[in-house]
Amino acid sequence: MDRLRDKPIEFIFPVFCLIIILSACISTAELPRFFQPPKSDGTLSFLVVGDWGRRGSYNQSQVALQMGKTGKKLNVDFVISTGDNFYDDGIISPYDSQFQDSFTKIYTASSLQKPWYSVLGNHDYRGNVHAQLSPILRALDCRWICLRSYVVNAEIVDIFFVDTTPFVDKYFDEPKDHVYDWRGVIPRNKYLNNLLMDVDVALQESVAKWKIVVGHHTIKSAGHHGITIELEKQLLPILEANEVDLYINGHDHCLEHISSINSGIQFMTSGGGSKAWKGDRNEWDPQEMMFYYDGQGFMSVFTSEAELRVVFYDGYGRVLHRWITSGKRLYSDV
């Protein structure tokens, strides 16, 4: 019972919340959609953080502090979470104190009082999934927007959020002592087939300048988890066929940029929101490996009609790596 809150927290920007919630609708591809207006000059910027929810420990609070400073400097429009939002086993109810202790009380900077578009990670599936998806959380802190899979339309960029945990065989075949909440996922094959079809249709329908896909699990990574074979076989061909620009993930507790030699997709890992895995790195083709950092941090993304810009920061806000494209790579540096 110590994980349950005694009382709800205060509402945050209730009018803004209502606008965001009512903007969701069902697309022709069956994926819910949110509209995120760009700035008046047509640009959009946001932060990306993953694998963070540890009640401020493992430098989560330090990363949050720097996110606030960077968010203010960039005037970000929103934040993306790549999953594993609450350790070790998600949350048990919408009133679980983890939500307040790991989210509301940590990301307090004024620049971070924007929508948080989130996906579920494997650790989130070990808790009550319906609690994280519950509109009650949006009422408690209306920044929180979490669905299994959905699309954020922002005119010059479309961002496609994909529920990747159900793809991974070992969570079903070898769960060990973990209990996963598969409500809404079973029968699994039907769920995955429908999801892949919906993502494919949504990508085909997109007329945005830039296409970004967000999932928790890696497709390409030199980190601890490496390649997620199921995604490489099932999801990657769809991303390649639809000329996706970025695939952004968490899962590996590092910051990473891999540039595919087989397509134009850039694979970005932002899983350094709290506990990092120092020294846990595998060999990777140096032609593809653009950047790897085995510590805490986050990334920012800036889009305009002319360019897409990605910057990685460590837990002290220092720039580690940046990459800019205008359809073709312009430069990548440290």
CSV table of C-alpha atoms in Angstrom, one decimal:
chain,number,residue,atom,x,y,z
A,1,MET,CA,0.0,0.0,0.0
A,2,ASP,CA,3.0,2.3,0.4
A,3,ARG,CA,3.0,2.7,-3.4
A,4,LEU,CA,-0.4,4.2,-3.5
A,5,ARG,CA,-1.0,7.9,-3.3
A,6,ASP,CA,-3.0,9.3,-0.5
A,7,LYS,CA,-4.6,11.9,-2.7
A,8,PRO,CA,-4.5,13.0,-6.4
A,9,ILE,CA,-2.0,15.7,-7.4
A,10,GLU,CA,-3.1,19.0,-8.8
A,11,PHE,CA,-4.2,19.4,-12.4
A,12,ILE,CA,-1.7,21.0,-14.8
A,13,PHE,CA,-2.8,23.3,-17.5
A,14,PRO,CA,-6.4,21.8,-17.7
A,15,VAL,CA,-7.5,23.8,-20.7
A,16,PHE,CA,-4.4,22.6,-22.7
A,17,CYS,CA,-5.1,19.1,-21.6
A,18,LEU,CA,-8.6,19.2,-22.9
A,19,ILE,CA,-7.4,20.3,-26.3
A,20,ILE,CA,-4.8,17.5,-26.5
A,21,ILE,CA,-7.3,14.8,-25.4
A,22,LEU,CA,-10.0,15.9,-27.7
A,23,SER,CA,-7.6,16.1,-30.6
A,24,ALA,CA,-7.2,12.4,-30.7
A,25,CYS,CA,-9.2,10.5,-33.3
A,26,ILE,CA,-9.1,7.3,-35.2
A,27,SER,CA,-7.3,7.4,-38.5
A,28,THR,CA,-8.3,5.4,-41.6
A,29,ALA,CA,-5.3,3.2,-40.7
A,30,GLU,CA,-6.9,2.5,-37.3
A,31,LEU,CA,-4.1,4.3,-35.3
A,32,PRO,CA,-5.2,7.1,-32.9
A,33,ARG,CA,-3.9,10.5,-34.0
A,34,PHE,CA,-2.9,13.6,-32.1
A,35,PHE,CA,-2.3,17.0,-33.8
A,36,GLN,CA,0.8,18.9,-32.5
A,37,PRO,CA,0.9,22.3,-34.1
A,38,PRO,CA,4.4,23.6,-35.0
A,39,LYS,CA,5.6,27.1,-34.2
A,40,SER,CA,4.5,30.0,-36.2
A,41,ASP,CA,7.7,29.8,-38.3
A,42,GLY,CA,6.8,26.2,-39.2
A,43,THR,CA,9.6,24.7,-37.1
A,44,LEU,CA,9.2,22.1,-34.4
A,45,SER,CA,11.6,20.9,-31.6
A,46,PHE,CA,11.4,18.2,-29.0
A,47,LEU,CA,13.4,16.2,-26.5
A,48,VAL,CA,13.7,12.4,-26.3
A,49,VAL,CA,14.5,10.5,-23.1
A,50,GLY,CA,14.1,6.8,-22.3
A,51,ASP,CA,14.5,4.2,-19.5
A,52,TRP,CA,14.1,6.8,-16.7
A,53,GLY,CA,11.5,6.1,-14.0
A,54,ARG,CA,13.6,5.4,-10.8
A,55,ARG,CA,12.2,8.0,-8.3
A,56,GLY,CA,15.1,10.3,-9.2
A,57,SER,CA,17.9,7.8,-8.5
A,58,TYR,CA,20.7,6.8,-10.8
A,59,ASN,CA,21.1,10.4,-11.9
A,60,GLN,CA,17.5,10.6,-13.2
A,61,SER,CA,17.1,14.0,-11.4
A,62,GLN,CA,20.4,15.3,-12.9
A,63,VAL,CA,19.3,14.3,-16.4
A,64,ALA,CA,15.9,16.0,-15.8
A,65,LEU,CA,17.6,19.2,-14.6
A,66,GLN,CA,19.6,19.4,-17.8
A,67,MET,CA,16.6,18.5,-19.9
A,68,GLY,CA,14.8,21.5,-18.4
A,69,LYS,CA,17.7,23.8,-19.3
A,70,THR,CA,18.1,22.5,-22.8
A,71,GLY,CA,14.3,22.5,-23.3
A,72,LYS,CA,14.2,26.2,-22.3
A,73,LYS,CA,17.0,27.1,-24.7
A,74,LEU,CA,15.4,25.3,-27.6
A,75,ASN,CA,11.8,26.3,-26.7
A,76,VAL,CA,10.7,22.7,-27.2
A,77,ASP,CA,7.2,21.8,-28.1
A,78,PHE,CA,7.0,18.5,-26.4
A,79,VAL,CA,8.9,15.5,-25.0
A,80,ILE,CA,9.1,11.9,-26.2
A,81,SER,CA,9.6,9.0,-23.9
A,82,THR,CA,11.0,5.8,-25.5
A,83,GLY,CA,9.6,3.5,-22.8
A,84,ASP,CA,10.5,1.7,-19.6
A,85,ASN,CA,8.8,4.6,-17.9
A,86,PHE,CA,8.6,3.1,-14.4
A,87,TYR,CA,11.1,0.6,-12.9
A,88,ASP,CA,11.2,-2.2,-12.2
A,89,ASP,CA,7.7,-3.4,-12.8
A,90,GLY,CA,5.6,-0.5,-14.2
A,91,ILE,CA,2.8,0.8,-12.0
A,92,ILE,CA,0.1,-1.1,-10.1
A,93,SER,CA,-2.7,1.4,-10.5
A,94,PRO,CA,-3.4,4.9,-11.8
A,95,TYR,CA,-2.8,6.1,-8.2
A,96,ASP,CA,0.5,4.4,-7.7
A,97,SER,CA,3.0,6.8,-6.1
A,98,GLN,CA,5.6,5.8,-8.7
A,99,PHE,CA,3.9,8.1,-11.2
A,100,GLN,CA,4.3,11.2,-9.1
A,101,ASP,CA,7.7,10.2,-7.6
A,102,SER,CA,9.3,9.3,-10.9
A,103,PHE,CA,7.5,11.7,-13.3
A,104,THR,CA,5.6,14.7,-11.8
A,105,LYS,CA,8.1,15.5,-9.1
A,106,ILE,CA,11.2,15.0,-11.3
A,107,TYR,CA,10.4,16.8,-14.5
A,108,THR,CA,9.4,20.1,-12.9
A,109,ALA,CA,11.2,22.6,-15.2
A,110,SER,CA,8.8,25.1,-16.9
A,111,SER,CA,10.1,24.1,-20.3
A,112,LEU,CA,9.0,20.5,-19.7
A,113,GLN,CA,5.4,21.3,-18.9
A,114,LYS,CA,4.5,20.2,-22.4
A,115,PRO,CA,2.9,17.1,-23.8
A,116,TRP,CA,4.9,13.9,-23.1
A,117,TYR,CA,4.2,11.4,-25.8
A,118,SER,CA,5.2,8.0,-24.5
A,119,VAL,CA,5.4,4.3,-25.5
A,120,LEU,CA,5.5,1.3,-23.3
A,121,GLY,CA,8.7,-0.7,-22.6
A,122,ASN,CA,9.1,-4.2,-21.4
A,123,HIS,CA,9.4,-3.1,-17.8
A,124,ASP,CA,6.1,-1.3,-18.2
A,125,TYR,CA,4.4,-4.5,-19.4
A,126,ARG,CA,5.5,-6.1,-16.1
A,127,GLY,CA,3.0,-3.9,-14.3
A,128,ASN,CA,-0.6,-2.9,-14.9
A,129,VAL,CA,-0.5,-1.7,-18.5
A,130,HIS,CA,-4.0,-0.4,-18.3
A,131,ALA,CA,-3.0,1.9,-15.5
A,132,GLN,CA,-0.3,3.6,-17.7
A,133,LEU,CA,-2.9,3.9,-20.5
A,134,SER,CA,-5.6,5.2,-18.2
A,135,PRO,CA,-7.0,8.7,-18.8
A,136,ILE,CA,-6.9,9.0,-15.0
A,137,LEU,CA,-3.1,9.7,-15.4
A,138,ARG,CA,-3.9,12.5,-17.8
A,139,ALA,CA,-6.2,14.0,-15.3
A,140,LEU,CA,-3.6,13.8,-12.6
A,141,ASP,CA,-0.8,15.2,-14.9
A,142,CYS,CA,-2.1,16.1,-18.3
A,143,ARG,CA,1.3,16.1,-19.9
A,144,TRP,CA,1.1,12.3,-19.9
A,145,ILE,CA,0.0,10.9,-23.2
A,146,CYS,CA,0.6,7.1,-23.5
A,147,LEU,CA,-1.1,4.7,-25.9
A,148,ARG,CA,0.1,1.4,-27.3
A,149,SER,CA,0.6,2.7,-30.8
A,150,TYR,CA,-0.5,6.0,-32.4
A,151,VAL,CA,0.6,8.9,-34.6
A,152,VAL,CA,1.5,12.5,-33.9
A,153,ASN,CA,0.8,14.8,-36.8
A,154,ALA,CA,2.9,18.0,-36.8
A,155,GLU,CA,2.6,19.2,-40.4
A,156,ILE,CA,6.2,19.0,-41.5
A,157,VAL,CA,6.8,15.8,-39.5
A,158,ASP,CA,4.7,12.7,-38.7
A,159,ILE,CA,5.8,10.7,-35.7
A,160,PHE,CA,4.7,7.1,-35.5
A,161,PHE,CA,4.7,5.4,-32.1
A,162,VAL,CA,4.9,1.6,-32.2
A,163,ASP,CA,4.2,-0.9,-29.4
A,164,THR,CA,7.3,-3.1,-29.7
A,165,THR,CA,7.2,-5.3,-26.6
A,166,PRO,CA,4.7,-7.8,-28.0
A,167,PHE,CA,7.0,-8.6,-30.9
A,168,VAL,CA,9.7,-10.1,-28.7
A,169,ASP,CA,9.4,-13.9,-28.4
A,170,LYS,CA,11.3,-14.4,-25.1
A,171,TYR,CA,8.8,-12.4,-23.1
A,172,PHE,CA,6.2,-15.0,-24.0
A,173,ASP,CA,8.4,-18.1,-24.2
A,174,GLU,CA,10.9,-17.5,-21.4
A,175,PRO,CA,9.4,-14.9,-19.0
A,176,LYS,CA,11.4,-16.4,-16.1
A,177,ASP,CA,9.9,-15.0,-12.9
A,178,HIS,CA,8.4,-12.0,-14.6
A,179,VAL,CA,4.6,-11.7,-15.1
A,180,TYR,CA,3.6,-9.6,-18.2
A,181,ASP,CA,0.3,-7.9,-18.6
A,182,TRP,CA,-0.8,-9.2,-22.1
A,183,ARG,CA,-4.4,-7.9,-21.8
A,184,GLY,CA,-5.3,-6.4,-25.2
A,185,VAL,CA,-2.5,-8.2,-26.9
A,186,ILE,CA,-3.8,-11.8,-27.0
A,187,PRO,CA,-4.2,-13.4,-29.5
A,188,ARG,CA,-0.7,-12.2,-30.3
A,189,ASN,CA,-0.4,-13.0,-34.0
A,190,LYS,CA,-3.6,-11.1,-34.8
A,191,TYR,CA,-2.5,-8.2,-32.7
A,192,LEU,CA,0.9,-8.0,-34.4
A,193,ASN,CA,-0.5,-8.5,-37.9
A,194,ASN,CA,-3.0,-5.7,-37.4
A,195,LEU,CA,-0.4,-3.4,-35.9
A,196,LEU,CA,2.1,-4.0,-38.8
A,197,MET,CA,-0.7,-3.3,-41.3
A,198,ASP,CA,-1.8,-0.2,-39.5
A,199,VAL,CA,1.7,1.2,-39.3
A,200,ASP,CA,2.3,0.4,-43.0
A,201,VAL,CA,-0.9,2.1,-44.1
A,202,ALA,CA,-0.3,5.2,-41.8
A,203,LEU,CA,3.2,5.6,-43.3
A,204,GLN,CA,1.9,5.3,-46.8
A,205,GLU,CA,-0.7,7.9,-46.2
A,206,SER,CA,1.8,10.4,-44.7
A,207,VAL,CA,2.6,13.4,-46.8
A,208,ALA,CA,4.9,15.0,-44.2
A,209,LYS,CA,8.4,16.1,-45.1
A,210,TRP,CA,9.9,13.9,-42.4
A,211,LYS,CA,8.8,10.5,-41.0
A,212,ILE,CA,10.0,9.4,-37.6
A,213,VAL,CA,9.2,6.1,-35.9
A,214,VAL,CA,9.5,5.6,-32.2
A,215,GLY,CA,9.6,2.3,-30.4
A,216,HIS,CA,11.1,1.0,-27.2
A,217,HIS,CA,13.2,-1.8,-28.5
A,218,THR,CA,16.3,-1.6,-30.6
A,219,ILE,CA,16.5,-2.6,-34.3
A,220,LYS,CA,20.2,-1.8,-34.7
A,221,SER,CA,22.3,-1.3,-31.6
A,222,ALA,CA,25.8,-2.1,-30.3
A,223,GLY,CA,24.5,-2.0,-26.8
A,224,HIS,CA,23.6,-4.8,-24.3
A,225,HIS,CA,20.4,-5.9,-26.1
A,226,GLY,CA,21.8,-5.5,-29.6
A,227,ILE,CA,19.6,-6.3,-32.6
A,228,THR,CA,15.9,-7.2,-31.9
A,229,ILE,CA,15.6,-9.9,-34.5
A,230,GLU,CA,11.8,-9.9,-34.5
A,231,LEU,CA,11.7,-6.2,-35.4
A,232,GLU,CA,14.5,-6.6,-37.9
A,233,LYS,CA,12.4,-9.2,-39.7
A,234,GLN,CA,8.9,-7.7,-39.3
A,235,LEU,CA,9.0,-4.0,-38.8
A,236,LEU,CA,12.2,-2.9,-40.6
A,237,PRO,CA,11.1,-3.8,-44.1
A,238,ILE,CA,8.0,-1.6,-43.6
A,239,LEU,CA,10.2,1.3,-42.5
A,240,GLU,CA,12.5,0.9,-45.4
A,241,ALA,CA,9.7,0.6,-48.0
A,242,ASN,CA,8.2,3.8,-46.7
A,243,GLU,CA,11.5,5.8,-46.5
A,244,VAL,CA,11.4,6.5,-42.8
A,245,ASP,CA,14.1,9.1,-41.8
A,246,LEU,CA,14.6,8.1,-38.1
A,247,TYR,CA,13.9,5.2,-35.9
A,248,ILE,CA,14.2,6.2,-32.3
A,249,ASN,CA,14.3,3.7,-29.4
A,250,GLY,CA,15.4,3.2,-25.9
A,251,HIS,CA,15.9,-0.3,-24.2
A,252,ASP,CA,19.7,-0.1,-24.3
A,253,HIS,CA,20.8,2.2,-21.6
A,254,CYS,CA,23.0,4.4,-23.7
A,255,LEU,CA,23.0,7.1,-26.4
A,256,GLU,CA,23.8,5.9,-29.9
A,257,HIS,CA,23.6,6.8,-33.6
A,258,ILE,CA,23.8,4.1,-36.3
A,259,SER,CA,23.5,5.1,-39.9
A,260,SER,CA,22.3,2.3,-42.1
A,261,ILE,CA,24.3,1.5,-45.2
A,262,ASN,CA,21.4,-0.3,-46.7
A,263,SER,CA,18.8,2.5,-46.5
A,264,GLY,CA,18.4,6.1,-45.5
A,265,ILE,CA,17.2,5.3,-42.0
A,266,GLN,CA,19.1,6.7,-39.0
A,267,PHE,CA,18.9,4.6,-35.9
A,268,MET,CA,18.9,6.7,-32.7
A,269,THR,CA,19.0,5.2,-29.2
A,270,SER,CA,18.0,7.5,-26.3
A,271,GLY,CA,17.9,5.2,-23.3
A,272,GLY,CA,20.1,7.1,-20.9
A,273,GLY,CA,17.4,8.7,-18.7
A,274,SER,CA,18.7,7.1,-15.5
A,275,LYS,CA,20.7,3.9,-14.9
A,276,ALA,CA,23.4,3.5,-17.6
A,277,TRP,CA,25.5,0.4,-18.5
A,278,LYS,CA,29.1,1.6,-18.5
A,279,GLY,CA,31.4,-0.4,-20.7
A,280,ASP,CA,28.6,-2.6,-22.1
A,281,ARG,CA,29.2,-2.3,-25.8
A,282,ASN,CA,29.6,-4.7,-28.7
A,283,GLU,CA,31.5,-4.4,-31.9
A,284,TRP,CA,29.7,-2.7,-34.9
A,285,ASP,CA,30.5,-1.9,-38.5
A,286,PRO,CA,32.5,1.4,-38.2
A,287,GLN,CA,30.9,2.5,-41.5
A,288,GLU,CA,27.6,2.5,-39.7
A,289,MET,CA,28.6,3.5,-36.1
A,290,MET,CA,28.4,7.3,-35.9
A,291,PHE,CA,28.3,7.7,-32.2
A,292,TYR,CA,28.1,5.7,-28.9
A,293,TYR,CA,28.0,6.9,-25.3
A,294,ASP,CA,27.6,4.5,-22.4
A,295,GLY,CA,26.3,7.1,-19.9
A,296,GLN,CA,23.2,9.1,-19.0
A,297,GLY,CA,21.7,11.7,-21.2
A,298,PHE,CA,19.1,12.6,-23.7
A,299,MET,CA,18.6,13.9,-27.2
A,300,SER,CA,16.9,16.8,-29.0
A,301,VAL,CA,15.3,16.9,-32.5
A,302,PHE,CA,14.7,20.0,-34.5
A,303,THR,CA,12.7,19.9,-37.8
A,304,SER,CA,12.0,22.5,-40.4
A,305,GLU,CA,11.1,22.3,-44.1
A,306,ALA,CA,14.8,22.5,-44.9
A,307,GLU,CA,16.4,20.2,-42.3
A,308,LEU,CA,16.2,17.6,-39.6
A,309,ARG,CA,18.7,18.1,-36.8
A,310,VAL,CA,19.5,15.6,-33.9
A,311,VAL,CA,21.7,16.5,-31.0
A,312,PHE,CA,22.8,14.2,-28.1
A,313,TYR,CA,23.6,15.6,-24.6
A,314,ASP,CA,25.1,13.9,-21.6
A,315,GLY,CA,23.8,14.2,-18.0
A,316,TYR,CA,25.5,17.6,-17.6
A,317,GLY,CA,24.0,19.1,-20.7
A,318,ARG,CA,27.2,18.9,-22.8
A,319,VAL,CA,26.8,18.3,-26.5
A,320,LEU,CA,28.2,14.9,-27.4
A,321,HIS,CA,27.2,14.5,-31.0
A,322,ARG,CA,25.1,16.2,-33.6
A,323,TRP,CA,23.7,15.2,-37.0
A,324,ILE,CA,21.9,17.3,-39.6
A,325,THR,CA,20.2,16.2,-42.8
A,326,SER,CA,18.3,17.9,-45.6
A,327,GLY,CA,17.4,14.6,-47.3
A,328,LYS,CA,21.1,13.9,-47.7
A,329,ARG,CA,23.5,13.9,-44.8
A,330,LEU,CA,25.2,17.3,-44.3
A,331,TYR,CA,27.4,16.5,-41.4
A,332,SER,CA,27.8,14.5,-38.3
A,333,ASP,CA,30.3,15.4,-35.5
A,334,VAL,CA,31.2,15.1,-31.9
